[in-house]
Each structure stands twice: as C-alpha cells, then as structure tokens.
CSV table of C-alpha atoms in Angstrom, one decimal:
chain,number,residue,atom,x,y,z
E,1143,MET,CA,21.9,32.9,-6.2
E,1144,GLY,CA,25.3,33.3,-5.6
E,1145,ARG,CA,27.9,34.5,-8.1
E,1146,PHE,CA,29.4,31.2,-8.4
E,1147,ARG,CA,26.2,29.5,-9.6
E,1148,ARG,CA,25.3,32.2,-11.9
E,1149,LEU,CA,28.6,31.8,-13.6
E,1150,LEU,CA,28.4,28.0,-13.7
E,1151,ILE,CA,25.0,28.4,-15.5
E,1152,GLY,CA,26.2,31.1,-17.8
E,1153,LEU,CA,29.2,28.9,-18.7
E,1154,SER,CA,27.3,25.9,-19.4
E,1155,LEU,CA,24.8,27.8,-21.7
E,1156,ALA,CA,27.1,30.1,-23.5
E,1157,SER,CA,28.4,27.9,-26.2
E,1158,ALA,CA,25.0,26.7,-26.9
E,1159,SER,CA,23.6,30.4,-27.3
E,1160,LEU,CA,26.6,31.3,-29.5
E,1161,ALA,CA,26.3,28.1,-31.6
E,1162,CYS,CA,22.7,29.0,-32.2
E,1163,ALA,CA,23.3,32.5,-33.9
E,1164,ALA,CA,23.4,31.4,-37.4
E,1165,SER,CA,21.3,28.3,-36.8
E,1166,PRO,CA,17.8,27.3,-38.3
E,1167,ALA,CA,16.4,28.4,-34.9
E,1168,ALA,CA,17.6,32.1,-35.3
E,1169,ALA,CA,16.1,32.1,-38.7
E,1170,GLN,CA,13.0,31.2,-36.8
E,1171,GLY,CA,13.1,34.3,-34.7
E,1172,VAL,CA,14.3,32.1,-31.4
E,1173,MET,CA,17.5,32.6,-29.5
E,1174,ARG,CA,18.2,29.0,-29.1
E,1175,ASP,CA,17.6,25.9,-30.9
E,1176,ARG,CA,16.9,23.2,-28.0
E,1177,LEU,CA,15.2,23.4,-24.6
E,1178,VAL,CA,17.3,23.8,-21.7
E,1179,ILE,CA,16.0,21.5,-18.6
E,1180,ILE,CA,17.5,21.5,-15.1
E,1181,ALA,CA,16.2,18.8,-13.0
E,1182,SER,CA,16.8,17.9,-9.1
E,1183,THR,CA,18.8,14.6,-8.7
E,1184,SER,CA,15.8,12.5,-7.5
E,1185,ALA,CA,14.0,13.4,-10.8
E,1186,GLY,CA,16.6,13.2,-13.3
E,1187,THR,CA,15.4,9.9,-14.9
E,1188,VAL,CA,12.3,11.2,-15.3
E,1189,SER,CA,13.4,14.0,-17.1
E,1190,ARG,CA,15.9,12.3,-19.3
E,1191,MET,CA,13.3,9.7,-20.4
E,1192,LEU,CA,11.0,12.6,-20.9
E,1193,SER,CA,13.2,14.2,-23.1
E,1194,ALA,CA,14.2,11.2,-25.0
E,1195,SER,CA,10.7,10.6,-25.9
E,1196,PHE,CA,9.7,14.2,-26.9
E,1197,THR,CA,13.0,14.2,-29.3
E,1198,GLU,CA,11.8,11.0,-30.8
E,1199,ARG,CA,8.2,12.0,-31.0
E,1200,PHE,CA,8.6,15.5,-32.6
E,1201,GLU,CA,10.7,15.6,-36.0
E,1202,GLY,CA,13.5,17.8,-36.5
E,1203,VAL,CA,13.5,18.6,-32.5
E,1204,MET,CA,17.0,18.7,-31.1
E,1205,GLU,CA,17.6,16.8,-27.7
E,1206,PRO,CA,17.1,19.2,-24.8
E,1207,THR,CA,20.2,20.2,-22.8
E,1208,GLN,CA,20.2,18.8,-19.2
E,1209,ARG,CA,21.8,19.5,-16.1
E,1210,THR,CA,21.0,18.0,-12.4
E,1211,LEU,CA,21.6,19.6,-9.2
E,1212,PRO,CA,20.0,19.1,-5.8
E,1213,THR,CA,16.3,20.4,-5.9
E,1214,SER,CA,17.2,23.7,-4.0
E,1215,GLY,CA,20.2,24.5,-6.7
E,1216,ALA,CA,17.8,23.4,-9.5
E,1217,LEU,CA,15.1,25.9,-8.6
E,1218,GLU,CA,17.6,28.6,-8.1
E,1219,LEU,CA,18.9,28.0,-11.3
E,1220,PHE,CA,15.4,28.2,-12.7
E,1221,CYS,CA,14.5,31.8,-11.2
E,1222,ALA,CA,17.7,33.2,-11.9
E,1223,GLY,CA,15.9,35.2,-14.8
E,1224,VAL,CA,14.5,35.0,-18.4
E,1225,GLY,CA,16.6,34.7,-21.2
E,1226,PRO,CA,18.7,32.2,-23.5
E,1227,GLN,CA,21.2,31.9,-20.6
E,1228,THR,CA,18.7,30.4,-18.1
E,1229,PRO,CA,16.6,27.2,-18.1
E,1230,ASP,CA,13.2,26.8,-19.8
E,1231,ILE,CA,12.2,23.9,-17.6
E,1232,ALA,CA,12.8,22.3,-14.2
E,1233,VAL,CA,11.9,18.8,-13.0
E,1234,VAL,CA,11.8,18.5,-9.1
E,1235,VAL,CA,10.5,16.4,-6.5
E,1236,ARG,CA,9.3,19.2,-4.1
E,1237,ARG,CA,7.0,22.0,-4.8
E,1238,MET,CA,8.5,25.3,-5.0
E,1239,PRO,CA,8.0,27.3,-2.0
E,1240,ARG,CA,6.5,30.7,-2.0
E,1241,SER,CA,10.0,32.3,-0.8
E,1242,MET,CA,11.5,31.0,-4.3
E,1243,LEU,CA,8.4,31.9,-6.5
E,1244,GLU,CA,8.9,35.2,-5.0
E,1245,THR,CA,12.9,35.1,-5.9
E,1246,CYS,CA,11.5,34.0,-9.4
E,1247,GLN,CA,9.2,37.1,-9.6
E,1248,GLY,CA,11.8,39.4,-8.2
E,1249,ASN,CA,14.6,38.2,-11.1
E,1250,GLY,CA,11.5,38.8,-13.6
E,1251,VAL,CA,10.6,35.3,-14.1
E,1252,ARG,CA,6.8,36.1,-13.7
E,1253,ASP,CA,5.0,33.7,-16.1
E,1254,VAL,CA,5.5,30.4,-14.2
E,1255,VAL,CA,3.6,27.1,-15.2
E,1256,GLU,CA,3.2,24.4,-12.7
E,1257,MET,CA,2.1,20.8,-13.3
E,1258,ARG,CA,2.2,17.6,-11.2
E,1259,LEU,CA,3.4,14.5,-13.0
E,1260,GLY,CA,2.9,11.8,-10.7
E,1261,LEU,CA,4.2,10.4,-7.5
E,1262,SER,CA,7.7,8.9,-6.8
E,1263,ALA,CA,7.7,6.2,-4.2
E,1264,VAL,CA,10.3,3.6,-3.3
E,1265,LEU,CA,9.9,0.7,-1.1
E,1266,LEU,CA,11.7,-2.0,0.4
E,1267,ALA,CA,10.5,-5.5,-0.4
E,1268,VAL,CA,11.2,-9.3,0.2
E,1269,ARG,CA,10.1,-12.5,-1.3
E,1270,ARG,CA,6.6,-13.9,-1.0
E,1271,GLY,CA,6.4,-16.1,2.0
E,1272,GLU,CA,9.1,-14.6,4.0
E,1273,PRO,CA,8.6,-13.0,7.0
E,1274,THR,CA,7.8,-9.0,6.7
E,1275,VAL,CA,9.5,-7.5,9.2
E,1276,ASN,CA,8.3,-3.4,10.6
E,1277,LEU,CA,11.2,-1.0,9.7
E,1278,THR,CA,11.9,2.4,10.3
E,1279,SER,CA,13.7,4.4,8.4
E,1280,ARG,CA,16.0,5.1,11.3
E,1281,GLN,CA,17.0,1.4,11.4
E,1282,VAL,CA,17.3,1.1,7.6
E,1283,TRP,CA,20.0,4.1,8.1
E,1284,GLU,CA,21.4,2.4,11.1
E,1285,ALA,CA,22.2,-1.0,9.3
E,1286,LEU,CA,23.0,0.3,6.0
E,1287,ALA,CA,25.3,3.4,6.9
E,1288,ALA,CA,28.9,3.2,6.3
E,1289,GLU,CA,29.3,4.2,9.8
E,1290,ARG,CA,27.7,4.0,12.8
E,1291,ILE,CA,27.7,6.5,16.1
E,1292,VAL,CA,29.2,5.2,19.2
E,1293,GLU,CA,29.4,7.9,22.1
E,1294,GLU,CA,28.9,10.6,19.7
E,1295,GLU,CA,31.8,9.4,17.6
E,1296,PHE,CA,31.6,7.8,13.7
E,1297,VAL,CA,33.3,4.5,13.8
E,1298,PRO,CA,32.7,1.7,11.0
E,1299,ASN,CA,29.4,-0.1,10.7
E,1300,ARG,CA,30.3,-3.7,11.5
E,1301,ARG,CA,26.9,-4.8,12.3
E,1302,GLY,CA,25.6,-8.2,10.7
E,1303,LEU,CA,22.6,-8.8,11.9
E,1304,TRP,CA,19.1,-7.0,12.0
E,1305,SER,CA,18.7,-7.6,15.8
E,1306,GLU,CA,22.3,-5.7,16.2
E,1307,VAL,CA,20.4,-2.6,15.3
E,1308,SER,CA,17.0,-3.3,17.4
E,1309,PRO,CA,16.4,-6.1,19.4
E,1310,LEU,CA,12.8,-6.1,18.1
E,1311,LEU,CA,14.0,-7.1,14.9
E,1312,PRO,CA,15.0,-10.7,13.8
E,1313,ARG,CA,18.2,-12.3,14.0
E,1314,SER,CA,19.0,-12.6,10.4
E,1315,GLU,CA,21.7,-11.3,8.2
E,1316,ILE,CA,21.8,-7.6,6.7
E,1317,ARG,CA,21.7,-8.0,3.1
E,1318,VAL,CA,20.2,-5.5,1.1
E,1319,LEU,CA,20.1,-5.0,-2.9
E,1320,ALA,CA,20.2,-1.4,-3.8
E,1321,PRO,CA,19.9,0.5,-7.2
E,1322,ASN,CA,23.2,1.7,-8.8
E,1323,LEU,CA,24.3,5.3,-7.8
E,1324,GLY,CA,22.9,8.0,-10.0
E,1325,THR,CA,19.5,6.2,-10.7
E,1326,GLY,CA,16.1,8.0,-9.8
E,1327,THR,CA,15.0,5.1,-7.9
E,1328,ASN,CA,18.4,5.6,-5.8
E,1329,GLY,CA,18.0,9.3,-5.5
E,1330,LEU,CA,14.7,8.6,-4.0
E,1331,PHE,CA,16.1,6.1,-1.6
E,1332,GLU,CA,18.5,8.4,-0.3
E,1333,ASP,CA,16.3,11.3,0.1
E,1334,MET,CA,13.2,10.0,1.6
E,1335,ILE,CA,14.8,6.9,3.6
E,1336,LEU,CA,18.5,7.3,4.5
E,1337,GLU,CA,18.1,11.2,5.3
E,1338,GLY,CA,14.9,10.7,6.9
E,1339,GLY,CA,16.3,7.9,8.8
E,1340,CYS,CA,19.4,10.1,10.2
E,1341,ARG,CA,17.5,13.6,10.1
E,1342,ASP,CA,17.1,13.8,13.8
E,1343,VAL,CA,20.3,12.0,15.1
E,1344,GLN,CA,22.2,14.4,17.4
E,1345,ALA,CA,25.6,13.6,15.6
E,1346,VAL,CA,24.6,14.3,12.3
E,1347,ARG,CA,22.5,17.5,13.1
E,1348,LEU,CA,25.6,19.0,14.7
E,1349,ILE,CA,27.7,19.0,11.3
E,1350,PHE,CA,27.4,22.4,10.2
E,1351,GLU,CA,28.5,21.7,6.4
E,1352,ALA,CA,25.1,20.7,4.5
E,1353,ALA,CA,27.3,18.5,1.8
E,1354,TYR,CA,29.2,16.6,4.8
E,1355,ARG,CA,26.2,16.3,6.8
E,1356,ARG,CA,24.2,14.4,3.6
E,1357,SER,CA,27.1,12.3,3.0
E,1358,LYS,CA,26.9,10.9,6.6
E,1359,CYS,CA,23.4,9.8,5.9
E,1360,VAL,CA,23.6,8.4,2.3
E,1361,THR,CA,27.2,6.8,2.2
E,1362,LEU,CA,26.7,2.9,2.7
E,1363,ARG,CA,29.2,0.3,3.8
E,1364,GLU,CA,31.0,-1.5,1.1
E,1365,ASP,CA,31.4,-4.9,3.1
E,1366,GLY,CA,29.1,-6.8,1.1
E,1367,ARG,CA,26.1,-6.2,2.9
E,1368,VAL,CA,24.7,-3.8,0.6
E,1369,GLN,CA,24.9,-4.8,-3.2
E,1370,ARG,CA,24.5,-2.5,-6.1
E,1371,MET,CA,23.1,-3.2,-9.1
E,1372,GLY,CA,21.0,-1.7,-12.2
E,1373,GLY,CA,17.6,-0.8,-10.9
E,1374,LEU,CA,15.9,-2.7,-13.3
E,1375,GLU,CA,17.8,-5.9,-12.0
E,1376,VAL,CA,16.8,-5.7,-8.5
E,1377,PRO,CA,13.5,-7.6,-8.6
E,1378,ALA,CA,15.2,-10.6,-10.5
E,1379,ALA,CA,18.1,-10.8,-8.3
E,1380,LEU,CA,15.8,-10.6,-5.0
E,1381,LEU,CA,14.1,-13.6,-6.2
E,1382,ALA,CA,17.1,-15.4,-6.5
E,1383,SER,CA,19.0,-14.3,-3.1
E,1384,PRO,CA,19.3,-16.0,-0.1
E,1385,PRO,CA,16.3,-15.9,2.7
E,1386,GLY,CA,16.0,-12.7,4.1
E,1387,THR,CA,17.3,-10.2,1.6
E,1388,ILE,CA,15.5,-7.0,1.2
E,1389,GLY,CA,15.4,-5.0,-2.2
E,1390,VAL,CA,15.1,-1.7,-2.9
E,1391,ILE,CA,12.4,-1.1,-5.5
E,1392,THR,CA,9.6,1.1,-7.3
E,1393,PHE,CA,6.0,0.8,-6.7
E,1394,ASP,CA,5.7,-0.4,-10.1
E,1395,GLN,CA,8.3,-3.2,-9.8
E,1396,LEU,CA,6.2,-4.3,-7.0
E,1397,GLN,CA,3.0,-4.7,-8.8
E,1398,ALA,CA,4.8,-5.8,-12.0
E,1399,SER,CA,6.3,-9.0,-9.8
E,1400,GLY,CA,2.6,-10.6,-9.7
E,1401,GLY,CA,2.7,-11.1,-6.0
E,1402,ASN,CA,6.2,-12.6,-5.9
E,1403,LEU,CA,7.4,-9.8,-3.9
E,1404,VAL,CA,6.0,-8.0,-1.1
E,1405,ALA,CA,6.5,-4.7,0.3
E,1406,LEU,CA,7.8,-4.1,4.0
E,1407,SER,CA,5.9,-1.4,6.1
E,1408,LEU,CA,8.2,1.6,6.9
E,1409,ASP,CA,7.6,3.7,9.5
E,1410,GLY,CA,4.3,2.2,10.4
E,1411,VAL,CA,2.6,2.2,6.9
E,1412,VAL,CA,2.4,-0.3,4.4
E,1413,PRO,CA,2.9,1.2,1.0
E,1414,SER,CA,0.1,0.9,-1.1
E,1415,GLN,CA,-1.6,2.6,-3.9
E,1416,ALA,CA,-3.9,4.0,-1.3
E,1417,SER,CA,-1.1,5.1,1.1
E,1418,ILE,CA,1.0,6.6,-1.6
E,1419,TYR,CA,-2.0,8.6,-3.3
E,1420,ALA,CA,-2.6,10.0,0.2
E,1421,GLN,CA,1.2,10.3,1.0
E,1422,ASP,CA,0.7,8.8,3.9
E,1423,TYR,CA,3.3,6.4,3.0
E,1424,GLY,CA,6.4,8.9,4.2
E,1425,ALA,CA,8.7,7.6,1.3
E,1426,THR,CA,6.7,9.5,-1.7
E,1427,ARG,CA,7.1,12.5,-3.1
E,1428,VAL,CA,5.3,14.6,-5.9
E,1429,VAL,CA,7.2,15.0,-9.0
E,1430,TYR,CA,6.6,18.6,-10.2
E,1431,LEU,CA,7.5,20.3,-13.7
E,1432,TYR,CA,8.0,24.1,-14.0
E,1433,ALA,CA,8.3,25.9,-17.1
E,1434,LYS,CA,8.8,29.7,-18.2
E,1435,ARG,CA,5.9,30.7,-20.5
E,1436,GLN,CA,7.8,34.1,-21.2
E,1437,HIS,CA,10.2,31.8,-23.0
E,1438,THR,CA,7.6,30.8,-25.4
E,1439,ARG,CA,6.3,34.4,-26.4
E,1440,LEU,CA,7.6,36.5,-29.1
E,1441,ARG,CA,8.9,39.6,-28.1
E,1442,GLU,CA,9.7,41.8,-31.3
E,1443,GLY,CA,9.7,39.0,-33.3
E,1444,VAL,CA,12.4,37.1,-31.3
E,1445,GLY,CA,11.5,34.8,-28.6
E,1446,VAL,CA,13.9,32.4,-26.6
E,1447,VAL,CA,13.0,28.6,-27.6
E,1448,ARG,CA,10.4,26.6,-29.4
E,1449,GLY,CA,9.0,23.4,-28.0
E,1450,ILE,CA,7.9,24.1,-24.2
E,1451,ARG,CA,4.4,23.5,-24.9
E,1452,GLU,CA,5.0,20.3,-26.8
E,1453,PHE,CA,7.1,19.2,-24.0
E,1454,LEU,CA,4.4,20.0,-21.5
E,1455,ASN,CA,2.0,17.9,-23.4
E,1456,GLU,CA,4.5,15.3,-23.7
E,1457,ALA,CA,4.9,14.9,-19.8
E,1458,THR,CA,1.1,14.8,-19.3
E,1459,GLY,CA,0.2,12.2,-21.9
E,1460,GLU,CA,-1.1,9.3,-21.0
E,1461,ALA,CA,1.7,7.2,-22.6
E,1462,ALA,CA,4.1,9.0,-20.4
E,1463,ALA,CA,2.3,9.7,-17.0
E,1464,GLY,CA,-1.0,7.5,-17.2
E,1465,PRO,CA,-1.2,3.6,-15.9
E,1466,GLY,CA,1.6,1.8,-17.6
E,1467,GLY,CA,3.2,4.7,-19.2
E,1468,TYR,CA,6.6,4.7,-19.7
E,1469,LEU,CA,7.6,6.9,-16.6
E,1470,SER,CA,6.3,3.9,-14.4
E,1471,THR,CA,9.5,2.4,-15.1
E,1472,THR,CA,11.3,5.2,-13.0
E,1473,GLY,CA,8.7,4.4,-10.0
E,1474,LEU,CA,6.5,7.3,-10.9
E,1475,VAL,CA,2.9,6.3,-9.4
E,1476,PRO,CA,0.1,7.8,-11.9
E,1477,LEU,CA,-2.2,10.6,-10.5
E,1478,PRO,CA,-5.8,9.8,-10.1
E,1479,PRO,CA,-7.8,10.3,-13.3
E,1480,ALA,CA,-9.2,13.4,-12.8
E,1481,GLU,CA,-6.2,15.0,-11.6
E,1482,ARG,CA,-4.3,13.8,-14.8
E,1483,ALA,CA,-6.9,15.7,-17.0
E,1484,ALA,CA,-6.6,18.7,-14.9
E,1485,GLN,CA,-2.6,18.5,-15.6
E,1486,ARG,CA,-3.4,17.9,-19.2
E,1487,ARG,CA,-5.3,21.2,-19.6
E,1488,ILE,CA,-2.8,23.2,-17.5
E,1489,ALA,CA,-0.3,22.1,-20.1
E,1490,GLU,CA,-2.6,22.6,-23.2
E,1491,ASN,CA,-3.3,26.4,-22.0
E,1492,MET,CA,-0.2,26.8,-20.2
E,1493,THR,CA,-1.8,28.2,-17.2
E,1494,LEU,CA,0.2,30.5,-14.9
E,1495,LEU,CA,1.0,29.5,-11.4
E,1496,SER,CA,-0.9,31.3,-8.8
E,1497,ARG,CA,-0.7,31.6,-5.0
C-alpha cells in the first residue's frame, strides 16, 4: 500500500483512537470503543444496513465508523496491518485474491475470517406485456454513456433510438430509469453492466489512467434519456412510465412486483434465481465479509475492539441474509439454505480462512 493511503487511514482513525483513551472501552481493556468497517462502493449499502441493525440490536453499542472505497482499495486498507489504526471488517463484492491474502499475512494480518453474505444482482426490466428485447452490456453502455466513439474520438452521445445502437434492436425511444448515484444498486449497475459493456472498447482500453478510463464507462448522458431517482422508487415509476421505458432494479424488486415487471435478457442470459445462484447471469457478484480475528483477542489484557463476533452473527442471521431479510432491499439474493447455515457456523466459530 502507498504511503498516501496509509496516511489517509491513519488520519481518519487517529482522532477516534485518542478519544477512546479515557473511555469505557479503555476501562474494559480494549483500544477502541467502536468497530471500523471498510466497504467497497458497491457494498456500501449492505454495510450501512448491517451497521444500523447491529447498533439497534445490541444495547450500548456505538455505531461503527465506516468508509467506502473501490474494492481493491478497501482490501488494501484491511490488509494494512493490525491494531486500532486499521479496519476490523471489510465488506466487498469480490473475493480477496491470493496475492492480497499474502499482503495481509506479510503485514501481520494472519487470522482472517472470510464469509459469503449473499449474491448481488442488478437487472433491467420493463412492464409486463411490453416487448422484451435481448440486450448486451455493450449496447446498454453505447445507449446510455455521455459520450460515444466516432473514429476513435469521444463525442457527445445523441442517439435517440435503440435501433441507432444496433439495427437488431427496436425503433423505440431510449428511456431508462436508474437509481441515484452513490446507491448500492447503482454501484452494481456501474461495475457489472456499464464497465462490463465498455471493457473491450479499444478507445477506452487505450486510456492509461484507471480513474479516467472508468469515468468514460460510467458517466451517463444528462439529456433526459436517463432519469435518476431513489432506488426504491424505480419500480413504481417504471409502471407509470411511457411504453418502452427500461428500469434498473434489483432481483428482490422484480420478485416484489408480483409479475408486473419482467426482466430482460442480458448478454444472452435471463436473470432468475437459478441463473443468479449459478452465477450464469453476468451482472451478479458475491458479497464477501472479511474480519480480523486478531482484533478480538486480548493480548496482555488489551484487545483492539469488542463486537466483531456479534457483527458477524448479525450479518449471517436469517433476519439479515435470509429470504425476505432486510438485506434483500439492497438487491442481495440469499444463498441456498445449506450454505447460509455454513456461513453462520463460520461466524459463530470465527473459522479462519485457509487456502
């Protein structure tokens, strides 16, 4: 990890650590009075909902400190080391690669707990009875991106019809309802559909700077073709929209519509519980939680923080991660029953990751 990022995490947590010196936490033999959680952008909503429920469920618990970063940055900070200046938990939408686990171990983070919370899927839907077009991620990006490519140059995107994107698509207006920026559903939409659609575009691949390259993928047009709103508002707005409007929703919202909304095929796969479980549907990610068991241990009578085990139990409980659990409102698809039970055992025993 670079020195700049080390400085960021140190500055963000130093005040909290100092404030705890004379706190009840210090009297209990711990170094911080609250959990510190780092979340990837796409898992931010999941992390916030878990933290809110954890705080309400356990009396006297202080709300965890949270910070969101892209997945790679979140894992880097988690693996920066052990102690009160580093995070206790990371919630991300990608499994920690072996190279990052080696970085963790090299920095002294040896006792890592890994859990799967569920599957996040984002999909495109129309009202029941309307034509269900077969779209690709590339076509979605070409229709919605703020800029299109003409002779290897980026120019404003003024396409008005889907047929202008591809002659195989209908001659209907491009109209899309999308969740507001900063929401978990929009993060998944950006990561899995928009970036997936522009990943192999040569003009985008030639951009050296990663942040600038991503901006070309996820910056959407602002000419009225894309309408932003709260994620929970999209299904109702879609039902009241002109024919041909497409909504960006979660799988849970599709199920809650009672058949009034129909999912579109994306990259040749129709999103269903079966295709999401099997991860055949491309716009699917597994949500992982990583925790440092070392932060729960007492060393010479002093530990880092209390509450890690309780947070893991909250995250894997049926009220959160089961069918109809509160995490389903973030688009999280529950794991199969046997796997949910396995994750609860990991949480209860704080079983260490080994691979």
